Short mmCIF file of C-alpha atoms and ligand atoms in Angstrom, two decimals:
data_model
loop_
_atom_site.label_atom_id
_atom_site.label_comp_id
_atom_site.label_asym_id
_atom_site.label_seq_id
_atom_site.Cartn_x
_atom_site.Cartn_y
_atom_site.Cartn_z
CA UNK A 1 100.60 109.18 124.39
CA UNK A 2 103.28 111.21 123.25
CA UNK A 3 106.09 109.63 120.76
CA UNK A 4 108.89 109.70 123.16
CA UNK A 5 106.39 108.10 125.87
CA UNK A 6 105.85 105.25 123.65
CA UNK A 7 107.70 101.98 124.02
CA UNK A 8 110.11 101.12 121.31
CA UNK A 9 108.55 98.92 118.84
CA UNK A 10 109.56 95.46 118.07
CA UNK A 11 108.51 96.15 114.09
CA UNK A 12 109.39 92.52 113.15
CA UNK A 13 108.16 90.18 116.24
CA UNK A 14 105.33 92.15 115.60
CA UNK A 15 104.45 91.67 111.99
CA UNK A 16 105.82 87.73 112.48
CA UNK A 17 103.07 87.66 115.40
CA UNK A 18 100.89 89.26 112.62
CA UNK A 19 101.41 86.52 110.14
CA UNK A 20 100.86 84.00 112.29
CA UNK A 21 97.50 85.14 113.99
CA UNK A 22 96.08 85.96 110.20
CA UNK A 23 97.10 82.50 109.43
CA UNK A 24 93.56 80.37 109.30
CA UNK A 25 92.36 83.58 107.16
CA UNK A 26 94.31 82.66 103.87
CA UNK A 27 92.07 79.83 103.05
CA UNK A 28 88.96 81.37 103.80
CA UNK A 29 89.42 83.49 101.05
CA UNK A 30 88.42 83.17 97.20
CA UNK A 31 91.43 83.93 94.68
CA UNK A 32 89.73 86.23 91.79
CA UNK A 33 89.19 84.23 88.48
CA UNK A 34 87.70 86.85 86.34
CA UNK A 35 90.67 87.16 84.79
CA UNK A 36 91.96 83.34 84.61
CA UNK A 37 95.39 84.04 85.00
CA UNK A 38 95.12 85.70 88.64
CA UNK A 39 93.73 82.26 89.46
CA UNK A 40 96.96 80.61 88.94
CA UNK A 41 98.24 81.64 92.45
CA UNK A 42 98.74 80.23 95.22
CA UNK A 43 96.17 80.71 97.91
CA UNK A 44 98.58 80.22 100.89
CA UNK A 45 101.22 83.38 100.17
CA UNK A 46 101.42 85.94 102.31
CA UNK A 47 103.86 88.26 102.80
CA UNK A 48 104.21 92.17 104.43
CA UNK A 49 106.31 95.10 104.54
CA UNK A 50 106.59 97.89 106.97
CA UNK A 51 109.09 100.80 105.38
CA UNK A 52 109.51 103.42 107.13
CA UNK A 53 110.35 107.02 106.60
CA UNK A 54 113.60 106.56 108.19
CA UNK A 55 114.74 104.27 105.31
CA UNK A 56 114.31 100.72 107.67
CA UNK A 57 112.45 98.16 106.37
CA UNK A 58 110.98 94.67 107.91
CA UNK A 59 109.48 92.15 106.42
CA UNK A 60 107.96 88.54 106.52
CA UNK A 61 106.69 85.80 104.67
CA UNK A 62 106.49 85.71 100.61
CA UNK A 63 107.49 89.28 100.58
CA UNK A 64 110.07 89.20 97.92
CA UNK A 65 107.28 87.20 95.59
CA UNK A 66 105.90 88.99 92.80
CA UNK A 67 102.27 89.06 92.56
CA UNK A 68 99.76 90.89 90.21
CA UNK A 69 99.46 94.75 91.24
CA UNK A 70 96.14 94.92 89.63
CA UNK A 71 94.28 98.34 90.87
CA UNK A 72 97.08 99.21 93.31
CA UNK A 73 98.57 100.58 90.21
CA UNK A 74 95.70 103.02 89.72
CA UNK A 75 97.14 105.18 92.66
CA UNK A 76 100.57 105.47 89.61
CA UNK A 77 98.51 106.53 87.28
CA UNK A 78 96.46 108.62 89.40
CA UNK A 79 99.58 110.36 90.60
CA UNK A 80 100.69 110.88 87.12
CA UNK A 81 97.74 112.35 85.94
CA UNK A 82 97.01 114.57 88.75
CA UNK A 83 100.81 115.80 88.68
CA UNK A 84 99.97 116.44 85.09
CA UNK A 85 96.38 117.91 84.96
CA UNK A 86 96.41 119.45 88.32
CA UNK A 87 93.44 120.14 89.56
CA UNK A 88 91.26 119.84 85.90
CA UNK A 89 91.83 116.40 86.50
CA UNK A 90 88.50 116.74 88.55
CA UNK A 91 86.70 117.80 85.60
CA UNK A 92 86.48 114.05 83.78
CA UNK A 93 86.63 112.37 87.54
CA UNK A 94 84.61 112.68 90.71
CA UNK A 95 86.31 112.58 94.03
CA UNK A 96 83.47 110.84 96.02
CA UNK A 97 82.97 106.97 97.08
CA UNK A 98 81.03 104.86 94.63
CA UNK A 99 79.21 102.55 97.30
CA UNK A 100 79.29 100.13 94.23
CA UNK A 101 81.73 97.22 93.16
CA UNK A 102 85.15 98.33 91.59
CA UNK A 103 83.54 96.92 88.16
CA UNK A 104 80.21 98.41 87.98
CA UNK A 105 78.52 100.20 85.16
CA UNK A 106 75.12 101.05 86.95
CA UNK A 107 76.17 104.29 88.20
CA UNK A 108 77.79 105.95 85.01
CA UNK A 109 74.76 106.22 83.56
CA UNK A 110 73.23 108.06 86.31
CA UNK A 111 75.85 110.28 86.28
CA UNK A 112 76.55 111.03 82.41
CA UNK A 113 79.69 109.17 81.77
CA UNK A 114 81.46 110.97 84.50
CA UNK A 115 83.18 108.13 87.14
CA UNK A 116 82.65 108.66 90.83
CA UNK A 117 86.34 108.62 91.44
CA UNK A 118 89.46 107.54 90.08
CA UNK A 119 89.60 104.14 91.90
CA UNK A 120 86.76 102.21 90.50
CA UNK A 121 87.22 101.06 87.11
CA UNK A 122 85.59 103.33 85.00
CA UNK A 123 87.55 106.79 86.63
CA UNK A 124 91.20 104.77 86.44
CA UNK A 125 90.04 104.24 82.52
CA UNK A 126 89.45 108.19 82.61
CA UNK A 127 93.15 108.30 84.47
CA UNK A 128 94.70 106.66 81.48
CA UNK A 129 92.87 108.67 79.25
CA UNK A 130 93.92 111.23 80.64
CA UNK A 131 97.66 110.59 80.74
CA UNK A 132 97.51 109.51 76.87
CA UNK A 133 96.87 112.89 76.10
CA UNK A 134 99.43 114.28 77.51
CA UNK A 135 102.02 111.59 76.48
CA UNK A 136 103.61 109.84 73.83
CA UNK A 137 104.40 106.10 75.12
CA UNK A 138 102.22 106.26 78.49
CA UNK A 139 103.03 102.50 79.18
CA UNK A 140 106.57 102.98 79.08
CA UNK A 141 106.63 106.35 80.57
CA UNK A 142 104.28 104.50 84.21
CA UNK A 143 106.46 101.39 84.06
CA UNK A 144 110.07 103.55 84.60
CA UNK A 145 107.80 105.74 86.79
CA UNK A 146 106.53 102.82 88.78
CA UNK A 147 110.23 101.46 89.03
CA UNK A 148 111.43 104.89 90.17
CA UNK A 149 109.35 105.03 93.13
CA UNK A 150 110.06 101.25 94.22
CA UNK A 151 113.84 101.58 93.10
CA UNK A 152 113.67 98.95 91.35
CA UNK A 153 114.52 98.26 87.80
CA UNK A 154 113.48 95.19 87.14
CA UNK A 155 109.65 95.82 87.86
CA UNK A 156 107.68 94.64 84.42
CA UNK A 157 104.71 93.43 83.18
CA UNK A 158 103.42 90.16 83.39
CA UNK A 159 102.56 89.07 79.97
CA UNK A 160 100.67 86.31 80.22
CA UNK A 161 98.52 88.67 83.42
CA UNK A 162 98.07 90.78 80.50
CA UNK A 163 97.01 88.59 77.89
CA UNK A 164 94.37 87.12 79.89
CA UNK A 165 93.39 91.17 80.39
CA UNK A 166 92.55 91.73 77.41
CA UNK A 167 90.69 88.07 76.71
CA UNK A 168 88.54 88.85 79.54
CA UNK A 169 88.23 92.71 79.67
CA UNK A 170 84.85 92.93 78.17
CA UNK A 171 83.51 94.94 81.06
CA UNK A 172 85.98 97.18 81.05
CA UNK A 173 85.50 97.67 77.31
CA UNK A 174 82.35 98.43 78.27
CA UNK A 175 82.97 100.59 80.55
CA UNK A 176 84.99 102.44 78.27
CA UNK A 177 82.35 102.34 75.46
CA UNK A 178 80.04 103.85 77.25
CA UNK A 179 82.06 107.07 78.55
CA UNK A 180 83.13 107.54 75.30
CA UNK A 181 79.17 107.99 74.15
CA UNK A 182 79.67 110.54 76.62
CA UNK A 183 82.77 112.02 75.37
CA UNK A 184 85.03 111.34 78.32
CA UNK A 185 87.00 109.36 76.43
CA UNK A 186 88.86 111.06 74.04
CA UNK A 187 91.84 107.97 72.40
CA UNK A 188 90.71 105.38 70.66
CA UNK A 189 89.11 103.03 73.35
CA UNK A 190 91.56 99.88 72.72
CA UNK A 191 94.26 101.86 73.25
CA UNK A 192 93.57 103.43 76.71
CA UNK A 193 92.20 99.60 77.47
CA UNK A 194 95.95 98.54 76.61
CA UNK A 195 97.19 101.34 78.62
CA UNK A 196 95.04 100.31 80.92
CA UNK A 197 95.38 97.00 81.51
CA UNK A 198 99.06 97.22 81.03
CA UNK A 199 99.56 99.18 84.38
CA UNK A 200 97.22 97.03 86.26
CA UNK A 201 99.09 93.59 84.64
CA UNK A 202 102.77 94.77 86.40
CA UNK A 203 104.33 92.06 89.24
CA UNK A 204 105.70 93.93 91.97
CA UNK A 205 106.78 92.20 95.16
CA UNK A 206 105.35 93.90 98.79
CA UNK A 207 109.17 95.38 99.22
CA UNK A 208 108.85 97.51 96.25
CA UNK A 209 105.16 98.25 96.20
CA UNK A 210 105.47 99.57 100.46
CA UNK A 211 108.90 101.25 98.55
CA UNK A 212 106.87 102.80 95.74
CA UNK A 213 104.12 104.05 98.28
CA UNK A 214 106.39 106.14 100.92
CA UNK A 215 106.06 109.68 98.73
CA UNK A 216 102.44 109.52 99.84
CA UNK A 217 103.54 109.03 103.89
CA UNK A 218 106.07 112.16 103.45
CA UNK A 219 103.91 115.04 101.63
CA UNK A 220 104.79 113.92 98.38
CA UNK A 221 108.16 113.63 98.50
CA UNK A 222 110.13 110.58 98.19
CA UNK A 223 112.03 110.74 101.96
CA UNK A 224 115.27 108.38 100.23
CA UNK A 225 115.76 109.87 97.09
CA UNK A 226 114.28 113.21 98.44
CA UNK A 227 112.38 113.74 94.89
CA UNK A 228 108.86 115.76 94.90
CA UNK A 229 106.06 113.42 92.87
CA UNK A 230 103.48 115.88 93.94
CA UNK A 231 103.01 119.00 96.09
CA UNK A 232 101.66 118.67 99.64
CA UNK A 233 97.73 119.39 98.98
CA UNK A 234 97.87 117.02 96.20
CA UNK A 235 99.34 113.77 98.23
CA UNK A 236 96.99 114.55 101.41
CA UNK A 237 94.33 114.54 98.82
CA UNK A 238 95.38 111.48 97.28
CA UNK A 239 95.61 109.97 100.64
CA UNK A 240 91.74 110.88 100.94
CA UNK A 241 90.63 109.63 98.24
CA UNK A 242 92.58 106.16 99.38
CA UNK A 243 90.53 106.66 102.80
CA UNK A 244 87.77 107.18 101.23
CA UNK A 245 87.30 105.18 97.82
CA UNK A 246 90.80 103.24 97.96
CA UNK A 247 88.73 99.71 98.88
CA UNK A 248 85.89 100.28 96.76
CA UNK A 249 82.62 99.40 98.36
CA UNK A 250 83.98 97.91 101.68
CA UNK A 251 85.94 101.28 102.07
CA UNK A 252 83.74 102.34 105.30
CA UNK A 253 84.38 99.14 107.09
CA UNK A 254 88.25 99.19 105.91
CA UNK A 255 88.35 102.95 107.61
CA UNK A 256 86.41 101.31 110.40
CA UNK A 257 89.15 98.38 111.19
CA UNK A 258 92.26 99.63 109.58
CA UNK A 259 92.10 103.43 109.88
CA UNK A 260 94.94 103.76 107.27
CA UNK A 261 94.45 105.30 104.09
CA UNK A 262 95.09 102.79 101.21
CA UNK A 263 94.47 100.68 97.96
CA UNK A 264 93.83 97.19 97.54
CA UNK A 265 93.99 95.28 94.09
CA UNK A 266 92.20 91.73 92.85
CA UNK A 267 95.96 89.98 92.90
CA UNK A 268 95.52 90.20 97.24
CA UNK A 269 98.01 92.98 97.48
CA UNK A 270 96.75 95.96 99.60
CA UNK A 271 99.38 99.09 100.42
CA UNK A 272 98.63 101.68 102.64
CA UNK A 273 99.98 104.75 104.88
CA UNK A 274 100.28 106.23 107.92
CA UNK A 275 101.53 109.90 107.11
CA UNK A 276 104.36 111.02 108.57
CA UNK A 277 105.83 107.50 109.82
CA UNK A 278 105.55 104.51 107.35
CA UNK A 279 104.09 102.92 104.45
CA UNK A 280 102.73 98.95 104.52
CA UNK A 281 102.20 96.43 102.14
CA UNK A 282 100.58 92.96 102.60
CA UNK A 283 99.55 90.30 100.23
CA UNK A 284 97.39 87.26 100.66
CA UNK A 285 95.72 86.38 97.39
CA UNK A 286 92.73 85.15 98.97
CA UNK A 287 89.71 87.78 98.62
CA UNK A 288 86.99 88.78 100.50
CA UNK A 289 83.08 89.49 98.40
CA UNK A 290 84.35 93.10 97.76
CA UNK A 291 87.85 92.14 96.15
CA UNK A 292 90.23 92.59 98.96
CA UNK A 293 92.10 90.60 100.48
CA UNK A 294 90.72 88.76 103.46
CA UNK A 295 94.06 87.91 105.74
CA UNK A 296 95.38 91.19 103.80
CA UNK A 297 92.67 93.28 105.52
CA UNK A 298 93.01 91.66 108.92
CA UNK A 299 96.66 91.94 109.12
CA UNK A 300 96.27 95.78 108.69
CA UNK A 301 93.65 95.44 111.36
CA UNK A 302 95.71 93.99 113.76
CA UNK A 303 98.58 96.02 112.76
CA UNK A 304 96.22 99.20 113.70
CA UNK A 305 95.14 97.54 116.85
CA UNK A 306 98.22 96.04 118.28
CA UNK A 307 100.67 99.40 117.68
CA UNK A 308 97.93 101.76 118.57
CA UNK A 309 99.02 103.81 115.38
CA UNK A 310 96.51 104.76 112.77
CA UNK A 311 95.61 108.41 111.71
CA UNK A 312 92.63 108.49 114.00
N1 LIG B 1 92.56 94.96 86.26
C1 LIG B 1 91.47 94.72 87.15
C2 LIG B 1 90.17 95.00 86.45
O1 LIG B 1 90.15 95.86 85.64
C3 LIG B 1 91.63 95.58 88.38
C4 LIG B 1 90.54 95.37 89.40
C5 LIG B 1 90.99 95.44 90.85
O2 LIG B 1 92.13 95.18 91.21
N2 LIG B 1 90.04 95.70 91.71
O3 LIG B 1 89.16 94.38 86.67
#
């Protein structure tokens, strides 16, 4: 159907209509306790919202709530570093999906120390790596990058999130132990875990996160402020990599029902994109066995389903 064919959208009954069918979901759900402090949450938010390109925004629900970004913040760092590196990045990160869990060690050894990509643990540890190389105070530098791209200055860490981090990081320390056998790890490993774990402890709300995410719907530039965060070829290949890797293990069945690129995190948040038109976000800290959100995912599904718009 061509776009002027197409009937104009009611974007808020529809994501209201959303909310309520996903409903029943939110309890189904188990909120992550790996890291105690996500488990102080409350299992019955949701929120979502649609920005578009245009600048308009809708949104329902706990959508001005801040929740834990967890690894939505990897596609930050990811952006930093590839803006940074360019294409050498790919040297100390692969580019292909892990078929694994987000936290898994099994597979680096296999493969030398080198992550499958830079959404599973071990390659956003290589990210941050990568960025303290090139820069003096990364965590301040991705926190007043991260509130640049939601337009929002009040975006912060979550202490206590990150406190209970670093109590409970161990397989992430691992992680990073064992890459830097391999030399692809070149900091001191505690402080690219801090790094680390400070981007993934930030609160964002889904307002600024679907905010923060529109540079990737618009060819890597920001359509509001009209600032470039990366060149064409390097946002549609972060977008593949979202297809592709952005939901870890359950990425093929996300593709399957949502058809949207994105990136979910363990705090229920998921954001994604349709290129050219908007950028999403929905949270529902519920999870399903592979760390997404379970009403989260089904909301995009029906979001897919019910507008007819995915990039399929
Ligand atoms: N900070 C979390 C961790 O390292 C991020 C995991 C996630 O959101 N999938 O385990």
């Amino acid at each position: 159907m061509l776009n002027s064919e197409r009937p104009r959208l009611d974007w808020q009954l529809l994501i209201e209509d959303i909310a309520n069918e996903v409903s029943a979901l939110k309890s189904k759900g188990k909120v992550a306790d790996y890291i105690p402090e996500l488990g102080n949450v409350d299992l019955d938010a949701f929120g979502i919202t649609v920005q578009l390109l245009n600048g308009q925004r809708y949104s329902t629900g706990d959508y001005q709530t801040n929740f834990s970004v967890q690894s939505i913040s990897k596609v930050f760092s990811l952006t930093k570093a590839f803006s940074i590196l360019k294409d050498e990045l790919w040297s100390r990160v692969g580019k292909e999906p892990s078929g694994n869990p987000f936290n898994s060690l099994v597979q680096l050894e296999h493969e030398n120390g080198k992550p499958r990509n830079p959404f599973i643990n071990a390659g956003a540890i290589v990210v941050a790596d990568c960025i303290m190389t090139n820069t003096t105070d990364s965590l301040a530098m991705i926190i007043d990058f991260i509130r640049e791209l939601s337009d929002n200055k009040t975006v912060s860490i979550d202490q206590d999130m990150l406190q209970s981090e670093k109590s409970f990081g161990h397989r992430n320390a691992a992680l990073a132990h064992f890459m830097k056998s391999y030399n692809n790890i070149g900091s001191e490993v505690d402080a690219v875990l801090d790094f680390y774990f400070g981007h993934c402890s930030v609160a964002m709300n889904c307002e600024d996160i679907a905010r923060a995410f529109l540079f990737l719907a618009n060819h890597g530039i920001d359509p509001i402020s009209k600032k470039r965060y990366l060149t064409a070829s390097q946002a549609k290949r972060i977008n593949a990599l979202l297809l592709t890797c952005g939901t870890y293990d359950a990425a093929g069945d996300f593709a399957f029902r949502v058809g949207m690129p994105g990136k979910s995190g363990v705090g229920g948040g998921i954001a994604a994109i349709i290129p050219g038109l908007l950028s999403i976000c929905v949270w529902s800290p519920g999870l399903d066995k592979y760390g997404n959100s379970l009403a989260g995912v089904k909301a995009l599904e029906l979001f897919t389903t019910k507008t007819g718009i995915s990039i399929f």
